PDB file of C-alpha atoms and ligand atoms in Angstrom:
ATOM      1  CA  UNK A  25     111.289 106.455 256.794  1.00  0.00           C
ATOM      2  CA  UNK A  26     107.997 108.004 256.089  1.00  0.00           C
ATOM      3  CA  UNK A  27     105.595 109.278 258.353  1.00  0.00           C
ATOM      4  CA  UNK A  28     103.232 106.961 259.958  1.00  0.00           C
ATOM      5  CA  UNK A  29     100.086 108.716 258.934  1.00  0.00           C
ATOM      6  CA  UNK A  30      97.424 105.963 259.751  1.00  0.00           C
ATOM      7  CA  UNK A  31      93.205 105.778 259.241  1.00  0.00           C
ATOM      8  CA  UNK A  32      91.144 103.177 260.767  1.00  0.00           C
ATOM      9  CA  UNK A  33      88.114 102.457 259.397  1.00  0.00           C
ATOM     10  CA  UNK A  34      85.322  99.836 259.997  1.00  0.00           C
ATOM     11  CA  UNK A  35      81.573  99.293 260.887  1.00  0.00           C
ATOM     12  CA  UNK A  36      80.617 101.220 264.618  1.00  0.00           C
ATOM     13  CA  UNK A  37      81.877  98.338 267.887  1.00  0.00           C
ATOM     14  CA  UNK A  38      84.515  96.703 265.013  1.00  0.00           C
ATOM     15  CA  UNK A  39      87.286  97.756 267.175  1.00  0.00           C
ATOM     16  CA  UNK A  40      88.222 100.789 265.970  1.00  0.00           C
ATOM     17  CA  UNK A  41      89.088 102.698 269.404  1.00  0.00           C
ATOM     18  CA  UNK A  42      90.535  99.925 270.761  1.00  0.00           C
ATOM     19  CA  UNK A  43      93.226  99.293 268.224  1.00  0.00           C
ATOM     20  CA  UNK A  44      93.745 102.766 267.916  1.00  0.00           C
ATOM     21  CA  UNK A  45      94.298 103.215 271.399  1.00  0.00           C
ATOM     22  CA  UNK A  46      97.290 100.008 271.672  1.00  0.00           C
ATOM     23  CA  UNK A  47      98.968 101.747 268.023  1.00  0.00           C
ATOM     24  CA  UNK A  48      98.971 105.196 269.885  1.00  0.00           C
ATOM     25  CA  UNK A  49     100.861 103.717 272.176  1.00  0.00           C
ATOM     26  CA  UNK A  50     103.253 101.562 270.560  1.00  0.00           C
ATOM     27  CA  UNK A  51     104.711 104.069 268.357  1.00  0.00           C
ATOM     28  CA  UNK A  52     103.887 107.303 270.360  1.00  0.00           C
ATOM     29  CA  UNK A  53     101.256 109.016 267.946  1.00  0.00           C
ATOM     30  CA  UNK A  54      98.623 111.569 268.728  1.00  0.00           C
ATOM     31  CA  UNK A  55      94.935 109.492 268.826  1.00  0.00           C
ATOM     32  CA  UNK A  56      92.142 111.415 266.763  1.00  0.00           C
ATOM     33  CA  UNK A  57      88.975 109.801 267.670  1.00  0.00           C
ATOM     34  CA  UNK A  58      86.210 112.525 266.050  1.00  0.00           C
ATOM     35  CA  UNK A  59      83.394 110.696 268.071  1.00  0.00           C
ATOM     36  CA  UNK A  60      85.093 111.023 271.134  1.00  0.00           C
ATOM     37  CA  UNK A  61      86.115 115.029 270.231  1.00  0.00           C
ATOM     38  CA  UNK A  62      82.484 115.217 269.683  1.00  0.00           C
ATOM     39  CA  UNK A  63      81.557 113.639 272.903  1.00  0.00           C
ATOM     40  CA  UNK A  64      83.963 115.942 274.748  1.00  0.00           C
ATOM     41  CA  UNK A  65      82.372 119.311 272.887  1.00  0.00           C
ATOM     42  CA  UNK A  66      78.756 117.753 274.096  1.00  0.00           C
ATOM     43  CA  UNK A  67      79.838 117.244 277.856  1.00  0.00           C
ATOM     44  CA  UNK A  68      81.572 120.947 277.751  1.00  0.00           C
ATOM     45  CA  UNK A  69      78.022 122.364 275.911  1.00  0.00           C
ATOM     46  CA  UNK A  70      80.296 124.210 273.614  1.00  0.00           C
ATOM     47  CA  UNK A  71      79.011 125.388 270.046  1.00  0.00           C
ATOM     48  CA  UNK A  72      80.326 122.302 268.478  1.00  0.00           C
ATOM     49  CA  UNK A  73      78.468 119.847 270.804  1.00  0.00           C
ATOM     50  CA  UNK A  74      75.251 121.910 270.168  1.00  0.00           C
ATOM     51  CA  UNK A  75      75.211 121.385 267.172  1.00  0.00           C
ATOM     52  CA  UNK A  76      76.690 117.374 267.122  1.00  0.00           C
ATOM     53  CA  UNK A  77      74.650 116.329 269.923  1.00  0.00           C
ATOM     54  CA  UNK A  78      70.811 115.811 268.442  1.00  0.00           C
ATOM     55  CA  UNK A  79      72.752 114.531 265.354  1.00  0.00           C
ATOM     56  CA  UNK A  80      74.600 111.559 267.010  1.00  0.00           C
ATOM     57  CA  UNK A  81      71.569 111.058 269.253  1.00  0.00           C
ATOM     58  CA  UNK A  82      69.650 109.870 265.444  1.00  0.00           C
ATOM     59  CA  UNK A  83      73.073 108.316 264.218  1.00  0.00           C
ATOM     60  CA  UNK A  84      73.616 110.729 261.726  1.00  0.00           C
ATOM     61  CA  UNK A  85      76.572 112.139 260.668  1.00  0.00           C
ATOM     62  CA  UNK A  86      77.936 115.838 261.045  1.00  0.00           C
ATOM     63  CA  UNK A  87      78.068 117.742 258.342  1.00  0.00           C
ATOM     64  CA  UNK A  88      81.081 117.296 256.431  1.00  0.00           C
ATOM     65  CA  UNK A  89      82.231 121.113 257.141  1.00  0.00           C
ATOM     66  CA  UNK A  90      81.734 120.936 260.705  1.00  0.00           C
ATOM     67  CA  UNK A  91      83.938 117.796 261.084  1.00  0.00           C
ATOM     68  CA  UNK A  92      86.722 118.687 258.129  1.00  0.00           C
ATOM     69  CA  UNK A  93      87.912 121.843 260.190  1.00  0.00           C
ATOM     70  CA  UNK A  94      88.087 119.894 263.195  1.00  0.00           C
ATOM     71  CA  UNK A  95      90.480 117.659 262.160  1.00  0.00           C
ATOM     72  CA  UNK A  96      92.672 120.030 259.660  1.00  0.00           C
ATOM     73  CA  UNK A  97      93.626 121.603 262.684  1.00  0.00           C
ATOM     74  CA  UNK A  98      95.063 118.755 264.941  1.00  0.00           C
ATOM     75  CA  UNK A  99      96.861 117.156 261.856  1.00  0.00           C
ATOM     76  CA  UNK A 100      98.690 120.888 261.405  1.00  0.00           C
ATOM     77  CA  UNK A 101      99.458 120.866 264.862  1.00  0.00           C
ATOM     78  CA  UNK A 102     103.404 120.215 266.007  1.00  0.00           C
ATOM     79  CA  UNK A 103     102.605 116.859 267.935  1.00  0.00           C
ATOM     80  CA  UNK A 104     101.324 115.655 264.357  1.00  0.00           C
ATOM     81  CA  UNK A 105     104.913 115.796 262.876  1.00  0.00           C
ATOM     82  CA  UNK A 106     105.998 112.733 262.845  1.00  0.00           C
ATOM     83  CA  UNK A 107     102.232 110.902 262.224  1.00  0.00           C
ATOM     84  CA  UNK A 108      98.888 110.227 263.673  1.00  0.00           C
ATOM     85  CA  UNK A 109      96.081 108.074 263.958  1.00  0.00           C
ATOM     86  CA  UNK A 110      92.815 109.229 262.495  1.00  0.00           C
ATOM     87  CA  UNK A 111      90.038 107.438 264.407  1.00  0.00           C
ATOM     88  CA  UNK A 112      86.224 107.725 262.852  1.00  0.00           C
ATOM     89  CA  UNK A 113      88.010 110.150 260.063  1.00  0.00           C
ATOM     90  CA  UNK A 114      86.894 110.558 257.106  1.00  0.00           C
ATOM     91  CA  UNK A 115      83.835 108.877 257.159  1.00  0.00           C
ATOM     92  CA  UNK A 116      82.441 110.379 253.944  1.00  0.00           C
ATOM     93  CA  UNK A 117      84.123 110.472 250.594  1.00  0.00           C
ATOM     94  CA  UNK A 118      84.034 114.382 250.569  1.00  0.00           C
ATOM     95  CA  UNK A 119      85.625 114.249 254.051  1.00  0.00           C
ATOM     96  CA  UNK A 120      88.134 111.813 252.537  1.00  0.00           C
ATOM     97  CA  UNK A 121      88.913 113.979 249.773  1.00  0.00           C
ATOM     98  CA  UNK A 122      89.285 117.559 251.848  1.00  0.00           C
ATOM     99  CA  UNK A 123      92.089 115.186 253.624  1.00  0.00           C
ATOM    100  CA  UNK A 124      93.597 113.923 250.677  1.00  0.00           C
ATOM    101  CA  UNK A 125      93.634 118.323 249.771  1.00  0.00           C
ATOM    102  CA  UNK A 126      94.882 119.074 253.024  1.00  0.00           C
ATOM    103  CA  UNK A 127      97.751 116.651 253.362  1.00  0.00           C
ATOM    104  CA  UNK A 128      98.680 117.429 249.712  1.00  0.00           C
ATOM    105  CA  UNK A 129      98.884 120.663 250.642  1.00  0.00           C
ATOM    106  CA  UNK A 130     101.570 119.857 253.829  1.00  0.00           C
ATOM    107  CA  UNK A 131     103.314 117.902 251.332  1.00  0.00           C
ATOM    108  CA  UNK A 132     101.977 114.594 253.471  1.00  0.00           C
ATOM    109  CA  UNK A 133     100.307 111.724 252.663  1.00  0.00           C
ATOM    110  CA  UNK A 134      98.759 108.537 254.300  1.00  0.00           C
ATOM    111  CA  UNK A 135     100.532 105.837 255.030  1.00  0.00           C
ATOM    112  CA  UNK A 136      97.774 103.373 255.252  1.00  0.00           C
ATOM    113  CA  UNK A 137      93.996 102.705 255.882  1.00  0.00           C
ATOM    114  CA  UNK A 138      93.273  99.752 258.378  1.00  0.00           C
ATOM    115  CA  UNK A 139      89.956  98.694 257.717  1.00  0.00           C
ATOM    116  CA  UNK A 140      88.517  96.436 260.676  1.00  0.00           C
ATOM    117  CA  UNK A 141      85.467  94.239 259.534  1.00  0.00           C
ATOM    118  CA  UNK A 142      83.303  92.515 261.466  1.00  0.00           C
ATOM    119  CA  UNK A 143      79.500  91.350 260.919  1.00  0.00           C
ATOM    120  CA  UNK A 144      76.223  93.125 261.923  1.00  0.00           C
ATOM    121  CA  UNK A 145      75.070  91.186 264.462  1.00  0.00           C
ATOM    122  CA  UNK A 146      78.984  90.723 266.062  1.00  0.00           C
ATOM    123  CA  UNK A 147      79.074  94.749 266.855  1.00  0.00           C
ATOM    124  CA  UNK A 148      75.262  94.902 267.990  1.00  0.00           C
ATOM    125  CA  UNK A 149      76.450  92.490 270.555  1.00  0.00           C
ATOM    126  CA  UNK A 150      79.814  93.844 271.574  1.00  0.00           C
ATOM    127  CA  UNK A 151      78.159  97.435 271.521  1.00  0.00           C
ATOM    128  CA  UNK A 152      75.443  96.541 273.925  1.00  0.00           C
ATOM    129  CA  UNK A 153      78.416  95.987 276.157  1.00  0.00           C
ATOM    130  CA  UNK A 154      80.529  98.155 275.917  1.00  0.00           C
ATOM    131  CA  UNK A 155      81.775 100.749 279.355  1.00  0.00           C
ATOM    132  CA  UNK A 156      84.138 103.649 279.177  1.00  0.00           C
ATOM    133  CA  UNK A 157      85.648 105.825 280.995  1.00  0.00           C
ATOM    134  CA  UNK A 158      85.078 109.701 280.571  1.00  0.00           C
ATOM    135  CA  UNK A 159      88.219 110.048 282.947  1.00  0.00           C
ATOM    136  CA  UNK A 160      90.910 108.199 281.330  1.00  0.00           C
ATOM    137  CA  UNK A 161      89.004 107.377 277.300  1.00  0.00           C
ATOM    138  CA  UNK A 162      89.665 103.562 278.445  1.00  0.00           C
ATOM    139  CA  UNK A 163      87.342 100.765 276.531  1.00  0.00           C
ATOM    140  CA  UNK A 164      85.781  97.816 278.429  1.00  0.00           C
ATOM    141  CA  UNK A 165      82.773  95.653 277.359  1.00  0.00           C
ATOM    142  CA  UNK A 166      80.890  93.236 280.083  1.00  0.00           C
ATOM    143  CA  UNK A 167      81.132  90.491 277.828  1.00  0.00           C
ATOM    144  CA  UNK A 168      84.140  90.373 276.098  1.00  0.00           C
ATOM    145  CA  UNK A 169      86.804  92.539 278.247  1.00  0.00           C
ATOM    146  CA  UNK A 170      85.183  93.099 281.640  1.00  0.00           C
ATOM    147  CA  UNK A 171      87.445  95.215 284.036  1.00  0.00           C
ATOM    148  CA  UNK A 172      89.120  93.812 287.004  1.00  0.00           C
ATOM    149  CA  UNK A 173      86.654  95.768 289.418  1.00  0.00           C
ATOM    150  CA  UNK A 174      82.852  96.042 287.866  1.00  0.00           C
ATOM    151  CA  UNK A 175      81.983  99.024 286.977  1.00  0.00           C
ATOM    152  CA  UNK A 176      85.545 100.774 287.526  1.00  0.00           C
ATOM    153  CA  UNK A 177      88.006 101.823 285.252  1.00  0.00           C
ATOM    154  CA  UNK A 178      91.464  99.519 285.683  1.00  0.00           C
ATOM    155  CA  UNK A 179      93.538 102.786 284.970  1.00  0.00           C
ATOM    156  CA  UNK A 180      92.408 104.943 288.164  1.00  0.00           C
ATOM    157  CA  UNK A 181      88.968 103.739 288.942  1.00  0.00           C
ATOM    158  CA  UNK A 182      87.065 106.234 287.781  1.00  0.00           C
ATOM    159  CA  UNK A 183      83.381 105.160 286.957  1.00  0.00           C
ATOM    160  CA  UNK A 184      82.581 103.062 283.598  1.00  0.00           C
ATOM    161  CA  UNK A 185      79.347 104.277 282.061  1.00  0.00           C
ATOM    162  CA  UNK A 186      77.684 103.525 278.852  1.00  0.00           C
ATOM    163  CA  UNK A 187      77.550 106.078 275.792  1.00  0.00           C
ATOM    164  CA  UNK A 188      74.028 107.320 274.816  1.00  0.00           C
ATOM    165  CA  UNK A 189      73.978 106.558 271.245  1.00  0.00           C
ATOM    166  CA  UNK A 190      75.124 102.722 272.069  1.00  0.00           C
ATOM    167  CA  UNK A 191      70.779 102.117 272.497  1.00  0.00           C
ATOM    168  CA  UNK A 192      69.666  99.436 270.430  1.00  0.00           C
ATOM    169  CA  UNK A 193      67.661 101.409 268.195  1.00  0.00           C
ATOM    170  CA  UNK A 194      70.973 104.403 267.610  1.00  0.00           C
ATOM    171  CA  UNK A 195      73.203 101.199 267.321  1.00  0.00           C
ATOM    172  CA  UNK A 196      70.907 100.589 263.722  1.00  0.00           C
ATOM    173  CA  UNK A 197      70.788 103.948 262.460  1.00  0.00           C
ATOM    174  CA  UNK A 198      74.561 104.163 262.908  1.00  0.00           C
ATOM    175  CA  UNK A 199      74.733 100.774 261.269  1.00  0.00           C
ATOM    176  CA  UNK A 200      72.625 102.027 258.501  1.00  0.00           C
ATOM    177  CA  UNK A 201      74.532 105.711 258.172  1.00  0.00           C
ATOM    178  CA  UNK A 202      77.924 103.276 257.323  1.00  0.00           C
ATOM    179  CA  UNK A 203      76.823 101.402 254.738  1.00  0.00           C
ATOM    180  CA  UNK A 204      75.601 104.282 252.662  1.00  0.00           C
ATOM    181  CA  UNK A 205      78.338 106.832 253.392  1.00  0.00           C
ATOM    182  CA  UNK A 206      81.045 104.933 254.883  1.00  0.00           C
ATOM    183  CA  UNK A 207      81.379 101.874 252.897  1.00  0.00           C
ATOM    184  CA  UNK A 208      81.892 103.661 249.856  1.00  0.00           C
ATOM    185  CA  UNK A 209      85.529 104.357 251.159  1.00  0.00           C
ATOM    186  CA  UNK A 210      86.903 100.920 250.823  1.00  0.00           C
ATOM    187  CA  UNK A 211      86.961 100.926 247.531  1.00  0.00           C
ATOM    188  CA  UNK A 212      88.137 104.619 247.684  1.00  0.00           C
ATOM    189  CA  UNK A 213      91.324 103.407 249.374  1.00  0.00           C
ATOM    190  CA  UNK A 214      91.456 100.414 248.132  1.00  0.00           C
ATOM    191  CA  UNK A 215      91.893 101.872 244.608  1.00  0.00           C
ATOM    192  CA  UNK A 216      94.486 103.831 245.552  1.00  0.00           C
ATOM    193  CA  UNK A 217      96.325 100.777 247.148  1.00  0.00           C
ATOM    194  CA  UNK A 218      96.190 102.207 250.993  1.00  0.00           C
ATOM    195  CA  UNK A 219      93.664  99.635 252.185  1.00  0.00           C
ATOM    196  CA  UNK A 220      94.716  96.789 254.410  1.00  0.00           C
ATOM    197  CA  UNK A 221      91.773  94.208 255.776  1.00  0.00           C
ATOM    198  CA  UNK A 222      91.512  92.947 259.351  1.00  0.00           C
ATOM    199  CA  UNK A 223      88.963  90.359 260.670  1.00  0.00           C
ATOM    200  CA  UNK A 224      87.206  91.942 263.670  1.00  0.00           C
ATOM    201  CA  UNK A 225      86.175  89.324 264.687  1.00  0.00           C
ATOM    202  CA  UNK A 226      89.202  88.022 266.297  1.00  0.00           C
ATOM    203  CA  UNK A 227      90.611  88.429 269.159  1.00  0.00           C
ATOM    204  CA  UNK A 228      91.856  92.371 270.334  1.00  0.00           C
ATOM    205  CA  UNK A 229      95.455  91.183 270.670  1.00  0.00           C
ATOM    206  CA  UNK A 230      95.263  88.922 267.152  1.00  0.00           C
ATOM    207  CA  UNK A 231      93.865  92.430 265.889  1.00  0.00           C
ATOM    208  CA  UNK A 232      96.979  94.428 267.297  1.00  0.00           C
ATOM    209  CA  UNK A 233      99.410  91.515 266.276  1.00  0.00           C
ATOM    210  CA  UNK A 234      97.732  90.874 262.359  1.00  0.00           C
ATOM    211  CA  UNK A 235      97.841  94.788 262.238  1.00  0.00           C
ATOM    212  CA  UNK A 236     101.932  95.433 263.312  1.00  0.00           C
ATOM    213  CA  UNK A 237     103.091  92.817 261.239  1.00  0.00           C
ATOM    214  CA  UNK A 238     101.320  94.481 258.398  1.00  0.00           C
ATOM    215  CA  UNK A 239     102.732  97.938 259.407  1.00  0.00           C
ATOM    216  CA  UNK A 240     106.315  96.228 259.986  1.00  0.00           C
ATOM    217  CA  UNK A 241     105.711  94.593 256.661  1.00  0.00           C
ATOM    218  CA  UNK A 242     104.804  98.199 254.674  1.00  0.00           C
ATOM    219  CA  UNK A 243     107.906  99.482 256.463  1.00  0.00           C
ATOM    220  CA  UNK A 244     110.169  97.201 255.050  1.00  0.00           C
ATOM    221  CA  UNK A 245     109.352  97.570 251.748  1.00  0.00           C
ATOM    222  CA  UNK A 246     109.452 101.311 252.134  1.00  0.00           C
ATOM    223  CA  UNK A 247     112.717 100.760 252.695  1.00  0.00           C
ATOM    224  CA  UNK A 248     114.002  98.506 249.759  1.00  0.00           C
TER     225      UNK A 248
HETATM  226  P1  LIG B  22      82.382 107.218 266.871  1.00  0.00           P
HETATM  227  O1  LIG B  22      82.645 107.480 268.298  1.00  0.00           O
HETATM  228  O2  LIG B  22      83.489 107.310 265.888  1.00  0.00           O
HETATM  229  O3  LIG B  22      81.637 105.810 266.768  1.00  0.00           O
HETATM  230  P2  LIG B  22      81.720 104.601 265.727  1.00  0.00           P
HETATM  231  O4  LIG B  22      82.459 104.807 264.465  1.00  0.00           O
HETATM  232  O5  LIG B  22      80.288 104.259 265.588  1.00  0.00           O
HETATM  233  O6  LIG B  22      82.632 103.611 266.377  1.00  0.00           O
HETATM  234  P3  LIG B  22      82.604 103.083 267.813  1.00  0.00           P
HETATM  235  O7  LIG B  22      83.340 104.018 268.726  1.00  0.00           O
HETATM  236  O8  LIG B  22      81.184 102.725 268.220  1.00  0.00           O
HETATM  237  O9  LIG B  22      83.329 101.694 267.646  1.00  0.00           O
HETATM  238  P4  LIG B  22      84.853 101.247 267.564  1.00  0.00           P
HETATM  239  O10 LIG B  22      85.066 100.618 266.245  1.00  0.00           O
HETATM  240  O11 LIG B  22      85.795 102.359 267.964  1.00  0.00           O
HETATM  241  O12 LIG B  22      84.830 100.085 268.630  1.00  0.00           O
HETATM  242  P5  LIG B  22      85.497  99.962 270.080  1.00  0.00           P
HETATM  243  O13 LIG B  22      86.981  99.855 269.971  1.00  0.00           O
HETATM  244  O14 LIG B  22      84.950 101.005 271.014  1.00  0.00           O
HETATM  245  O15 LIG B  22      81.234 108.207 266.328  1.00  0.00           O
HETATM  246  C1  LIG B  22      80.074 108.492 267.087  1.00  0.00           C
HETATM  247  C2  LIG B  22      79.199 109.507 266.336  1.00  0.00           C
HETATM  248  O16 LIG B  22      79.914 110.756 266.158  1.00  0.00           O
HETATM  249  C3  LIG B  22      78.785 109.119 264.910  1.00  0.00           C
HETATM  250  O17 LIG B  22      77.643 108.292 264.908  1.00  0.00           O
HETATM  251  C4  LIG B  22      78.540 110.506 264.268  1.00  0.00           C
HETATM  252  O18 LIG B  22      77.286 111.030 264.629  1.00  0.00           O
HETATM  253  C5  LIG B  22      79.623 111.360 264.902  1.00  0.00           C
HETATM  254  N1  LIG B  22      80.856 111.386 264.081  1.00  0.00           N
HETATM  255  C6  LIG B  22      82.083 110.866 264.435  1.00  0.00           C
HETATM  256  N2  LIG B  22      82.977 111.045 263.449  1.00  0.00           N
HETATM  257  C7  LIG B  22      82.330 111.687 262.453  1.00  0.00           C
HETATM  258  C8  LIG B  22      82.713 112.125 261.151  1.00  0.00           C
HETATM  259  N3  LIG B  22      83.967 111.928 260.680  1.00  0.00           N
HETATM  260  N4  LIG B  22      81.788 112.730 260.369  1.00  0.00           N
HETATM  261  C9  LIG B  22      80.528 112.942 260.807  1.00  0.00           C
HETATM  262  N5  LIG B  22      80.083 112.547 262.032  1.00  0.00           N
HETATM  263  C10 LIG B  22      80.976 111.925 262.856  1.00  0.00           C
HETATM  264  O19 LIG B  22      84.933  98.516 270.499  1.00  0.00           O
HETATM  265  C11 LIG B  22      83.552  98.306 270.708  1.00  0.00           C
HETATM  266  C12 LIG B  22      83.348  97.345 271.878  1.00  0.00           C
HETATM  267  O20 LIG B  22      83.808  96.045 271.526  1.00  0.00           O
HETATM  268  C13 LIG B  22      84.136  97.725 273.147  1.00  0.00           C
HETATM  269  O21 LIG B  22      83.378  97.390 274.274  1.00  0.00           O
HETATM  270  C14 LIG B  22      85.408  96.855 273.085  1.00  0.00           C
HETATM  271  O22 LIG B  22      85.889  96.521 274.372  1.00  0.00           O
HETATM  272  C15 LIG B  22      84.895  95.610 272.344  1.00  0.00           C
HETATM  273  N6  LIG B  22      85.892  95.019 271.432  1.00  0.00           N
HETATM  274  C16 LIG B  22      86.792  95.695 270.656  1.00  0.00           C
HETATM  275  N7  LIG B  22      87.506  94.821 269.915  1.00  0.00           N
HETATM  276  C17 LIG B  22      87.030  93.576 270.217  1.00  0.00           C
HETATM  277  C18 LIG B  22      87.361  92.256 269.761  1.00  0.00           C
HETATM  278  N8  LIG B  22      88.318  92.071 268.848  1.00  0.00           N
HETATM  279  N9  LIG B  22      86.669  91.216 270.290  1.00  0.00           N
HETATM  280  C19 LIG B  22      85.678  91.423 271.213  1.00  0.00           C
HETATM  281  N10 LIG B  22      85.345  92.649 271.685  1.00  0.00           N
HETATM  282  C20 LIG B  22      86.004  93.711 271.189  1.00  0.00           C
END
């Protein structure tokens, strides 16, 4: 059975984190979320977040060198053997080809890309709500998935606060920054027959249960 070697990809609020977060779990793979290992490096002042922070402040991206090495080394790493889930990675197309190099290089490959679509105006919305927690990395939004105890995380009720590049006017430029440099991918993947489609805009468990059937699906026919 091959390795389950997975890439979401979608528009900033499409649902990324959160699907990421319920595949993690189901089938026991490391989660590599660059925004939120860029978050972390920010809150710890270390090199890294000097140099991410004023960038993700505009909605920018890192530069592709910065963000390549970051990643190389968790997919080398021993908890990566059997798969992973790469979570706002790659995001440009050189960043998709240094992956391509490096997993070529480990004799890996990717198993599939799970692009998750969903409109404009839908993520402005759902971003504007949207609560974490910097405790336990678990997603909420005020309109859509409030927790059980405002402003409290369900997990161990640590605070829920808002990120600082979900303002309004950041939500655009990241908006912007993927359709010129992230869009491009879809038909990157897509030509190389990794892409699978999921509508966004449904539901977080339709999401999760459109998305395993699919996996179950390219399982199968691995197998035949
Ligand atoms: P990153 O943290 O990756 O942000 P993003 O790609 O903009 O994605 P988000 O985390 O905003 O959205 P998501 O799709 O994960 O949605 P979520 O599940 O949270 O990157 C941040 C920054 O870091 C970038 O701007 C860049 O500067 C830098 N960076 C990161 N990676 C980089 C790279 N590779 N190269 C260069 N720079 C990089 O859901 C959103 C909300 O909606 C939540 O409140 C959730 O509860 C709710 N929700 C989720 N699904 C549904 C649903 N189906 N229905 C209703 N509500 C839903």
């Amino acid at each position: 059975m091959s390795e389950l070697n997975l890439i979401m990809l979608g528009p900033p609020g499409a649902g990324k984190g959160t699907q990421a977060k319920r595949l993690a779990k189901d089938f026991g793979l490391p989660h590599y979320a660059t925004g939120d290992i860029l978050r972390a490096a920010v809150d710890e002042g270390t090199e890294l977040g000097r140099k991410a922070k004023p960038i993700m402040e505009s909605g920018g991206l890192v530069p592709d060198e910065i963000i390549i090495g970051v990643i190389a080394e968790r997919i080398a790493s021993p908890e990566a053997a059997d798969g992973f889930i790469l979570d706002g990675f790659p995001r440009t197309i050189p960043q998709a080809e240094a992956l391509g190099e490096q997993l070529e290089r480990l004799e890996r490959r990717i198993f599939a890309v799970l692009l998750i679509d969903a409109p404009d105006e839908e993520v402005v919305k759902r971003i504007s709500g949207r609560r974490f927690s910097k405790e336990t990395g678990q997603i909420y939004n005020v309109h859509f998935d409030p927790p059980k105890r405002e402003g409290r995380c369900e997990v161990d009720g640590s605070e829920l606060v808002q990120r600082d590049d979900d303002k309004p006017e950041v939500v655009r430029d990241r908006l912007a920054t993927y359709h010129e440099q992230t869009t491009p991918l879809i038909e990157y993947y897509d030509e190389r027959g990794l892409l699978r489609r999921f509508d966004g805009t449904r539901s977080p468990t339709e999401v999760h249960d459109h998305i395993r059937a699919t996996l179950a699906t390219l399982r199968l026919e691995e197998g035949l």
